[in-house]
Short mmCIF file of C-alpha atoms and ligand atoms in Angstrom, two decimals:
data_model
loop_
_atom_site.label_atom_id
_atom_site.label_comp_id
_atom_site.label_asym_id
_atom_site.label_seq_id
_atom_site.Cartn_x
_atom_site.Cartn_y
_atom_site.Cartn_z
CA MET A 169 135.06 95.80 119.19
CA ASN A 170 137.25 97.02 121.77
CA LYS A 171 134.58 99.03 124.17
CA PHE A 172 136.86 102.02 123.84
CA ASP A 173 137.09 102.00 120.05
CA TYR A 174 133.27 101.55 119.71
CA MET A 175 132.67 104.58 121.75
CA GLN A 176 135.34 106.58 120.00
CA LYS A 177 133.81 105.70 116.41
CA TYR A 178 130.37 106.42 117.28
CA GLY A 179 130.86 109.03 119.67
CA TYR A 180 130.01 107.56 123.10
CA GLU A 181 129.98 109.65 126.36
CA GLN A 182 129.41 107.08 128.98
CA VAL A 183 128.55 103.57 129.79
CA ILE A 184 127.62 103.07 133.66
CA TYR A 185 127.39 98.99 135.00
CA MET A 186 124.75 98.72 137.84
CA HIS A 187 124.28 95.48 140.02
CA ASP A 188 122.70 95.09 143.81
CA ARG A 189 123.34 92.02 145.03
CA TYR A 190 120.17 92.13 147.38
CA SER A 191 117.59 92.92 144.79
CA GLY A 192 119.30 91.13 142.00
CA LEU A 193 119.85 94.25 139.58
CA LYS A 194 121.94 94.00 136.74
CA GLY A 195 122.32 96.14 134.04
CA ILE A 196 124.22 99.02 131.96
CA ILE A 197 123.27 102.70 131.23
CA CYS A 198 124.45 104.14 128.26
CA ILE A 199 124.78 107.91 127.47
CA HIS A 200 125.82 108.28 123.63
CA ASN A 201 125.34 112.35 123.33
CA THR A 202 123.90 115.18 125.36
CA THR A 203 124.61 118.31 123.03
CA LEU A 204 120.92 118.77 122.49
CA GLY A 205 119.92 118.36 126.40
CA PRO A 206 119.72 115.57 128.78
CA ALA A 207 120.02 111.93 127.74
CA LEU A 208 116.20 110.61 127.39
CA GLY A 209 115.55 106.78 126.51
CA GLY A 210 113.92 103.93 128.33
CA THR A 211 114.62 101.01 130.59
CA ARG A 212 114.29 97.84 128.66
CA VAL A 213 114.37 94.42 131.13
CA TRP A 214 115.19 91.53 128.79
CA GLU A 215 117.10 87.95 129.43
CA TYR A 216 120.08 88.42 126.96
CA GLU A 217 121.98 85.23 126.48
CA THR A 218 125.39 87.32 127.05
CA GLU A 219 126.77 90.21 128.62
CA GLU A 220 128.05 91.05 125.46
CA ASP A 221 124.48 91.24 123.93
CA ALA A 222 123.07 93.69 126.62
CA VAL A 223 126.55 95.91 126.27
CA TYR A 224 125.83 96.08 122.20
CA ASP A 225 122.71 96.42 122.60
CA VAL A 226 122.06 99.58 124.87
CA MET A 227 124.66 101.13 123.08
CA ARG A 228 123.00 100.98 119.83
CA LEU A 229 119.62 101.59 121.36
CA ALA A 230 121.00 105.29 123.27
CA ARG A 231 123.03 105.76 119.72
CA GLY A 232 119.08 105.24 117.95
CA MET A 233 117.95 108.03 120.72
CA THR A 234 120.14 110.76 120.31
CA LYS A 235 118.72 110.76 116.31
CA LYS A 236 115.30 110.24 117.30
CA ALA A 237 115.41 113.05 119.89
CA ALA A 238 117.37 115.49 117.26
CA CYS A 239 115.06 114.49 114.15
CA ALA A 240 111.87 115.12 116.37
CA GLY A 241 113.10 118.61 117.00
CA LEU A 242 113.66 118.00 120.71
CA ASN A 243 116.14 119.62 123.01
CA LEU A 244 117.09 116.04 124.38
CA GLY A 245 120.40 113.42 124.34
CA GLY A 246 120.44 109.92 123.54
CA GLY A 247 120.73 107.40 126.25
CA LYS A 248 119.18 104.35 127.52
CA ALA A 249 118.93 101.71 129.99
CA VAL A 250 119.18 97.76 129.99
CA ILE A 251 118.56 95.41 132.86
CA ILE A 252 119.38 91.67 132.31
CA GLY A 253 116.25 89.87 133.32
CA ASN A 254 113.09 88.38 133.51
CA SER A 255 110.58 91.13 133.52
CA LYS A 256 107.26 88.70 134.30
CA GLN A 257 109.42 86.65 137.01
CA LEU A 258 110.14 90.01 138.60
CA ARG A 259 106.78 91.11 139.05
CA LYS A 260 106.00 88.18 141.11
CA ASP A 261 107.85 89.10 144.36
CA THR A 262 106.40 92.46 145.33
CA VAL A 263 108.93 93.75 147.77
CA ARG A 264 111.90 92.44 145.63
CA ARG A 265 110.42 94.20 142.56
CA GLU A 266 110.43 97.44 145.08
CA ALA A 267 113.87 97.12 145.95
CA PHE A 268 114.57 96.33 142.63
CA TRP A 269 113.04 99.34 140.88
CA ARG A 270 114.44 102.17 144.01
CA ALA A 271 118.07 100.93 143.56
CA PHE A 272 117.24 101.65 139.82
CA GLY A 273 116.27 104.76 140.80
CA ARG A 274 119.22 105.29 143.03
CA TYR A 275 121.31 104.61 139.73
CA VAL A 276 119.72 107.20 137.79
CA GLU A 277 120.01 109.65 140.74
CA SER A 278 123.21 109.38 141.27
CA LEU A 279 124.03 110.63 137.23
CA GLY A 280 122.24 114.23 138.36
CA GLY A 281 120.11 114.21 135.37
CA ARG A 282 122.92 113.26 132.52
CA TYR A 283 120.10 110.19 131.86
CA ILE A 284 115.99 110.45 132.33
CA THR A 285 114.31 106.95 132.52
CA ALA A 286 111.03 105.88 131.17
CA GLU A 287 109.22 102.35 129.91
CA ASP A 288 110.38 100.45 127.77
CA VAL A 289 109.99 96.54 126.44
CA GLY A 290 109.87 94.73 129.58
CA THR A 291 108.64 97.63 131.95
CA THR A 292 105.31 99.52 132.76
CA PRO A 293 104.50 102.87 134.37
CA ASP A 294 104.04 101.36 137.61
CA ASP A 295 107.60 100.13 137.67
CA MET A 296 108.31 104.05 136.99
CA SER A 297 106.26 104.81 139.90
CA LEU A 298 108.91 102.75 142.15
CA VAL A 299 111.97 104.64 140.26
CA ARG A 300 110.31 107.63 140.91
CA MET A 301 110.75 107.23 144.58
CA GLU A 302 114.60 107.31 144.31
CA THR A 303 115.05 110.31 141.44
CA ASP A 304 112.66 113.01 140.04
CA HIS A 305 115.04 112.19 136.34
CA VAL A 306 112.10 109.78 135.07
CA LEU A 307 109.07 110.18 132.75
CA GLY A 308 105.99 108.39 131.75
CA LEU A 309 104.38 108.47 135.10
CA PRO A 310 100.89 107.06 135.83
CA THR A 311 100.12 110.31 137.52
CA THR A 312 101.33 112.59 134.42
CA SER A 313 102.22 111.67 130.56
CA GLY A 314 101.44 107.65 131.63
CA ASP A 315 102.17 104.92 129.27
CA PRO A 316 104.07 106.27 125.87
CA SER A 317 102.86 103.32 123.89
CA PRO A 318 99.86 104.72 122.39
CA PHE A 319 101.41 107.94 121.05
CA THR A 320 104.17 105.52 119.77
CA ALA A 321 101.60 103.98 117.76
CA TYR A 322 99.98 106.83 117.21
CA GLY A 323 102.82 108.12 115.47
CA VAL A 324 103.85 104.79 113.93
CA TYR A 325 99.97 104.96 112.14
CA LYS A 326 101.03 108.44 111.02
CA GLY A 327 104.17 107.42 109.56
CA ILE A 328 102.66 104.25 107.57
CA LYS A 329 99.92 106.67 105.99
CA ALA A 330 102.79 109.22 104.98
CA CYS A 331 104.52 106.17 103.29
CA LEU A 332 101.61 105.09 101.36
CA LYS A 333 101.01 108.77 100.26
CA GLU A 334 104.30 108.41 98.72
CA THR A 335 104.19 105.24 97.12
CA MET A 336 100.55 104.69 96.17
CA GLY A 337 99.08 108.40 96.19
CA SER A 338 96.68 107.89 98.86
CA SER A 339 96.89 108.32 102.52
CA LYS A 340 94.06 105.67 103.03
CA LEU A 341 94.52 102.63 104.83
CA GLU A 342 90.72 100.65 103.52
CA GLY A 343 91.75 97.59 102.00
CA VAL A 344 95.50 97.94 102.82
CA ARG A 345 97.40 94.55 104.07
CA ILE A 346 99.75 95.24 106.65
CA ALA A 347 101.49 92.27 108.64
CA ILE A 348 102.49 93.46 111.87
CA SER A 349 105.31 91.80 114.03
CA GLY A 350 104.89 91.54 117.72
CA VAL A 351 101.40 92.98 119.21
CA GLY A 352 102.56 94.17 122.69
CA HIS A 353 101.70 97.54 123.88
CA VAL A 354 102.77 99.62 120.51
CA GLY A 355 101.93 96.61 118.21
CA ALA A 356 98.72 95.98 119.85
CA ALA A 357 97.45 100.04 119.93
CA LEU A 358 98.71 100.02 116.03
CA CYS A 359 96.45 97.01 115.19
CA ASP A 360 93.46 99.45 116.55
CA LEU A 361 94.07 102.04 114.38
CA LEU A 362 95.20 100.44 111.38
CA HIS A 363 91.72 98.36 111.87
CA GLU A 364 89.48 101.33 112.48
CA GLU A 365 90.38 102.72 108.71
CA GLY A 366 89.42 99.27 107.43
CA ALA A 367 92.53 97.91 106.87
CA ILE A 368 93.49 94.30 106.59
CA LEU A 369 95.70 92.99 108.95
CA THR A 370 98.03 89.80 109.52
CA ILE A 371 100.13 89.69 113.20
CA ALA A 372 102.13 87.43 114.84
CA ASP A 373 103.56 87.17 118.28
CA ILE A 374 105.69 84.91 120.34
CA ASP A 375 103.23 85.03 122.71
CA GLU A 376 99.80 83.30 122.18
CA GLU A 377 97.96 85.60 124.20
CA SER A 378 98.60 88.64 123.06
CA VAL A 379 97.89 87.62 119.34
CA LYS A 380 94.76 85.79 120.11
CA ARG A 381 93.68 89.52 122.30
CA VAL A 382 93.76 91.29 119.10
CA GLN A 383 92.83 88.59 117.05
CA GLU A 384 89.51 89.05 118.89
CA LYS A 385 89.18 93.24 118.65
CA THR A 386 90.60 93.28 114.97
CA GLY A 387 89.61 89.88 113.14
CA ALA A 388 93.35 89.90 112.18
CA THR A 389 94.78 86.61 110.63
CA ILE A 390 97.53 84.98 112.87
CA VAL A 391 100.72 83.52 111.61
CA SER A 392 104.08 82.01 113.07
CA PRO A 393 106.70 84.76 114.27
CA GLN A 394 108.42 83.24 111.55
CA ALA A 395 105.92 83.01 108.60
CA ILE A 396 105.21 86.77 109.58
CA TYR A 397 108.25 87.57 106.68
CA ASP A 398 106.63 85.87 104.21
CA VAL A 399 103.09 86.86 103.97
CA ASP A 400 102.17 88.72 100.95
CA CYS A 401 101.02 92.59 101.79
CA ASP A 402 101.79 96.13 101.16
CA VAL A 403 103.08 97.06 104.44
CA PHE A 404 105.74 95.35 106.78
CA SER A 405 105.58 96.60 110.09
CA PRO A 406 108.03 95.30 113.05
CA CYS A 407 106.70 96.12 116.20
CA ALA A 408 108.68 93.86 118.04
CA LEU A 409 112.86 93.76 118.65
CA GLY A 410 115.33 94.87 116.55
CA ALA A 411 117.65 93.58 113.44
CA VAL A 412 114.60 91.93 111.76
CA ILE A 413 115.72 92.98 108.32
CA ASN A 414 118.81 91.52 108.02
CA ASP A 415 119.72 88.77 105.56
CA ASP A 416 118.16 85.96 106.04
CA THR A 417 114.83 88.04 105.67
CA LEU A 418 115.37 90.51 103.21
CA GLY A 419 114.57 88.52 100.26
CA ARG A 420 111.47 86.99 101.74
CA LEU A 421 109.61 90.26 102.09
CA LYS A 422 106.78 90.95 99.44
CA ALA A 423 106.03 94.30 101.24
CA LYS A 424 106.73 97.51 99.27
CA ILE A 425 106.97 99.57 102.71
CA ILE A 426 108.50 99.11 105.95
CA ALA A 427 107.49 101.25 108.65
CA GLY A 428 107.10 100.03 112.07
CA ALA A 429 107.99 101.03 116.41
CA ALA A 430 110.55 98.79 116.81
CA ASN A 431 113.95 100.03 117.08
CA ASN A 432 116.98 98.97 115.47
CA VAL A 433 114.58 97.53 112.41
CA LEU A 434 117.94 96.88 110.56
CA SER A 435 120.62 94.66 111.34
CA ASP A 436 123.36 96.83 109.92
CA SER A 437 121.69 100.49 108.58
CA ALA A 438 124.95 100.29 105.92
CA ILE A 439 124.33 97.33 104.20
CA HIS A 440 120.48 96.26 104.59
CA GLY A 441 119.19 100.25 104.43
CA THR A 442 121.37 100.32 101.25
CA LYS A 443 119.65 96.82 99.73
CA LEU A 444 116.25 97.81 100.43
CA HIS A 445 116.89 101.33 98.62
CA GLU A 446 118.41 99.51 95.76
CA MET A 447 115.05 96.97 95.81
CA GLY A 448 113.03 99.94 95.61
CA LEU A 449 111.29 99.64 98.96
CA ILE A 450 110.20 102.33 101.47
CA TYR A 451 111.65 102.26 104.76
CA ALA A 452 110.32 104.76 107.05
CA PRO A 453 113.70 105.29 109.84
CA ASP A 454 112.68 103.29 112.67
CA TYR A 455 113.61 106.50 114.88
CA VAL A 456 111.87 108.71 113.45
CA ILE A 457 108.82 106.57 112.89
CA ASN A 458 108.62 105.74 116.44
CA ALA A 459 109.48 108.88 117.65
CA GLY A 460 105.68 109.57 119.36
CA GLY A 461 106.87 108.03 122.85
CA LEU A 462 109.36 110.11 123.42
CA ILE A 463 107.95 113.42 122.06
CA ASN A 464 104.98 112.52 124.91
CA VAL A 465 107.14 112.37 127.40
CA TYR A 466 109.05 115.17 126.72
CA GLN A 467 106.11 117.24 126.96
CA GLU A 468 106.09 116.75 130.79
CA LYS A 469 109.71 118.67 131.05
CA ILE A 470 108.50 121.43 129.59
CA GLY A 471 104.70 121.32 131.49
CA TYR A 472 102.53 118.02 130.12
CA ASN A 473 99.58 119.10 127.48
CA LYS A 474 98.10 116.19 125.52
CA GLU A 475 96.77 118.25 122.74
CA ALA A 476 100.20 119.96 122.05
CA SER A 477 102.10 116.35 122.79
CA MET A 478 99.49 115.11 119.71
CA ARG A 479 99.95 117.98 117.27
CA ALA A 480 103.93 117.87 117.68
CA ILE A 481 103.44 113.89 116.88
CA ASP A 482 101.18 114.51 113.63
CA GLN A 483 104.12 116.02 112.61
CA ILE A 484 105.70 112.88 111.65
CA TYR A 485 103.60 112.28 108.74
CA ASP A 486 105.37 114.95 107.09
CA ARG A 487 108.71 114.46 108.87
CA VAL A 488 108.84 110.91 106.67
CA ARG A 489 107.01 112.54 103.37
CA GLU A 490 110.23 114.54 103.80
CA ILE A 491 112.42 111.88 103.63
CA ILE A 492 110.79 109.78 101.14
CA VAL A 493 111.00 112.63 98.68
CA GLU A 494 114.84 113.91 99.20
CA SER A 495 115.58 110.12 99.38
CA LYS A 496 113.63 110.03 95.76
CA THR A 497 115.49 113.26 94.47
CA THR A 498 119.16 112.42 95.83
CA ASN A 499 118.62 108.98 95.22
CA THR A 500 119.69 108.05 98.65
CA PRO A 501 118.61 105.35 101.44
CA THR A 502 115.99 106.95 103.60
CA TYR A 503 118.35 105.53 106.51
CA LEU A 504 121.24 108.19 105.21
CA VAL A 505 118.55 110.82 104.80
CA ALA A 506 117.33 110.36 108.60
CA ASP A 507 121.03 110.24 109.75
CA CYS A 508 122.12 113.58 107.65
CA MET A 509 118.74 115.30 109.39
CA ALA A 510 119.48 114.29 112.71
CA GLU A 511 123.63 115.07 112.69
CA ARG A 512 122.63 118.31 110.95
CA ARG A 513 120.42 119.70 113.77
CA ILE A 514 123.11 118.70 116.73
CA GLU A 515 126.08 120.40 114.90
CA MET A 516 123.88 123.25 114.66
CA MET A 517 122.71 123.10 117.88
CA ARG A 518 126.28 122.69 119.32
CA ASN A 519 128.12 125.85 117.65
CA ILE A 520 125.13 127.97 119.12
CA ASN A 521 126.68 126.83 122.70
CA SER A 522 129.26 128.88 121.68
CA ILE A 523 128.16 131.74 121.82
CA HIS A 524 128.79 133.46 125.45
CA ILE A 525 126.65 134.58 127.58
CA PRO A 526 127.78 136.27 130.92
CA ASN A 527 126.86 134.43 134.33
CA GLU A 528 125.52 131.50 132.53
P1 NAD B 999 106.27 95.14 124.41
O1 NAD B 999 107.13 94.30 125.07
O2 NAD B 999 105.21 95.36 124.92
O3 NAD B 999 105.77 94.28 122.87
C1 NAD B 999 106.54 93.87 122.32
C2 NAD B 999 106.19 92.39 121.99
O4 NAD B 999 107.08 91.60 120.94
C3 NAD B 999 105.83 91.35 123.01
O5 NAD B 999 104.50 91.02 122.52
C4 NAD B 999 106.48 90.01 122.54
O6 NAD B 999 105.92 88.98 122.96
C5 NAD B 999 106.83 90.10 120.71
N1 NAD B 999 107.73 89.44 120.38
C6 NAD B 999 108.92 89.38 120.83
N2 NAD B 999 109.84 88.73 120.36
C7 NAD B 999 109.16 88.63 119.68
C8 NAD B 999 109.55 87.85 117.56
N3 NAD B 999 110.84 87.00 117.69
N4 NAD B 999 108.14 88.02 117.17
C9 NAD B 999 107.23 88.47 117.56
N5 NAD B 999 106.64 88.99 117.96
C10 NAD B 999 107.84 88.96 119.54
O7 NAD B 999 107.16 96.26 123.70
P2 NAD B 999 106.66 97.54 123.14
O8 NAD B 999 106.71 98.89 124.57
O9 NAD B 999 105.22 97.61 122.52
O10 NAD B 999 107.70 97.97 122.14
C11 NAD B 999 107.44 97.05 120.89
C12 NAD B 999 109.14 97.76 120.23
O11 NAD B 999 108.80 99.34 120.13
C13 NAD B 999 110.01 97.62 120.64
O12 NAD B 999 111.54 97.75 119.89
C14 NAD B 999 111.08 99.00 121.60
O13 NAD B 999 112.17 99.64 121.34
C15 NAD B 999 109.96 99.81 120.24
N6 NAD B 999 109.63 101.51 120.93
C16 NAD B 999 108.79 101.62 121.58
C17 NAD B 999 107.83 102.68 122.81
C18 NAD B 999 106.98 102.39 123.39
O14 NAD B 999 106.74 103.65 123.46
N7 NAD B 999 106.66 101.84 124.07
C19 NAD B 999 108.63 103.56 121.44
C20 NAD B 999 109.78 103.59 120.92
C21 NAD B 999 110.00 102.32 120.23
#
């Protein structure tokens, strides 16, 4: 689809291309919606096969961030940055790495606070410290709230418990069989939390070292990244990349619950979200269950307090339950219930801005 048609259809505000010939920075920032506040969303570094893939990814991710902030009750809009490249290669050359992230920081700064960045796949709090040399509009620094991943993992853990409560009548994890695809920053932290409460884990990752590390700590069974979809389990937890619930995988899943950290889990929400509902599977909408990291970095904007942050993340449990109950009572797929929840808050808050305040 033509880019402006796509922007019109889904209400995007701005797409910015970045290029720095010296450091090799090549990427895109997308601001989806700033009704609730500045657009906040992490920076992803990934080797996209085509530029089109990168544009499509950043736009979908930015839209997800708008919904994520709205559902979590945060005064933030949705945005995202993707950088085309290999994060491991980038870390090998310290001079280039500094120039790369500082160049990115200057692009962020040029947006005057309309976009605030943080970590995502392929980036670290240390990368964000380099970005911070050029802009204040970056969160998740080692000196403040740090890596958001453990907080995201904690929110996903609470969300899985909410799904179990609604389907099995108990939120206990003892003996529950959980298949996790992707044991990176979030997936590995999630495995720790699930293992501590007695869940039986099966894991997969394209990175052999990552799966081995998690296996040593939790005794998880390792399967190949493709075989994870066929595992006989109670919960399937996608914690790698998006679009993993698609025409190929849908019929293979044995789990009754799909609840994980990955953004844009459904390849096509309307098709696959509806099919999951018709099949009687419980899908915890990704942007609701994976909001823990965003909730935590948001605390930096209002004065960081870890306890307050954990209390806010705890609410993911109630939010996921509320969505499942609404889905059952109205016979509506969970993804649609969550979309309506997000849209309702954005519309309500848009209207309060129509009240004139003198000298504002
Ligand atoms: P990460 O890069 O640390 O981990 C991702 C892991 O997935 C890596 O270990 C990678 O090897 C693995 N992987 C990639 N392709 C795979 C495949 N085909 N099959 C199996 N494994 C594969 O990233 P992360 O920070 O743990 O984030 C994981 C997901 O959660 C991403 O979709 C991210 O957007 C989402 N998310 C992360 C956060 C956060 O706080 N980090 C917050 C919200 C959402």
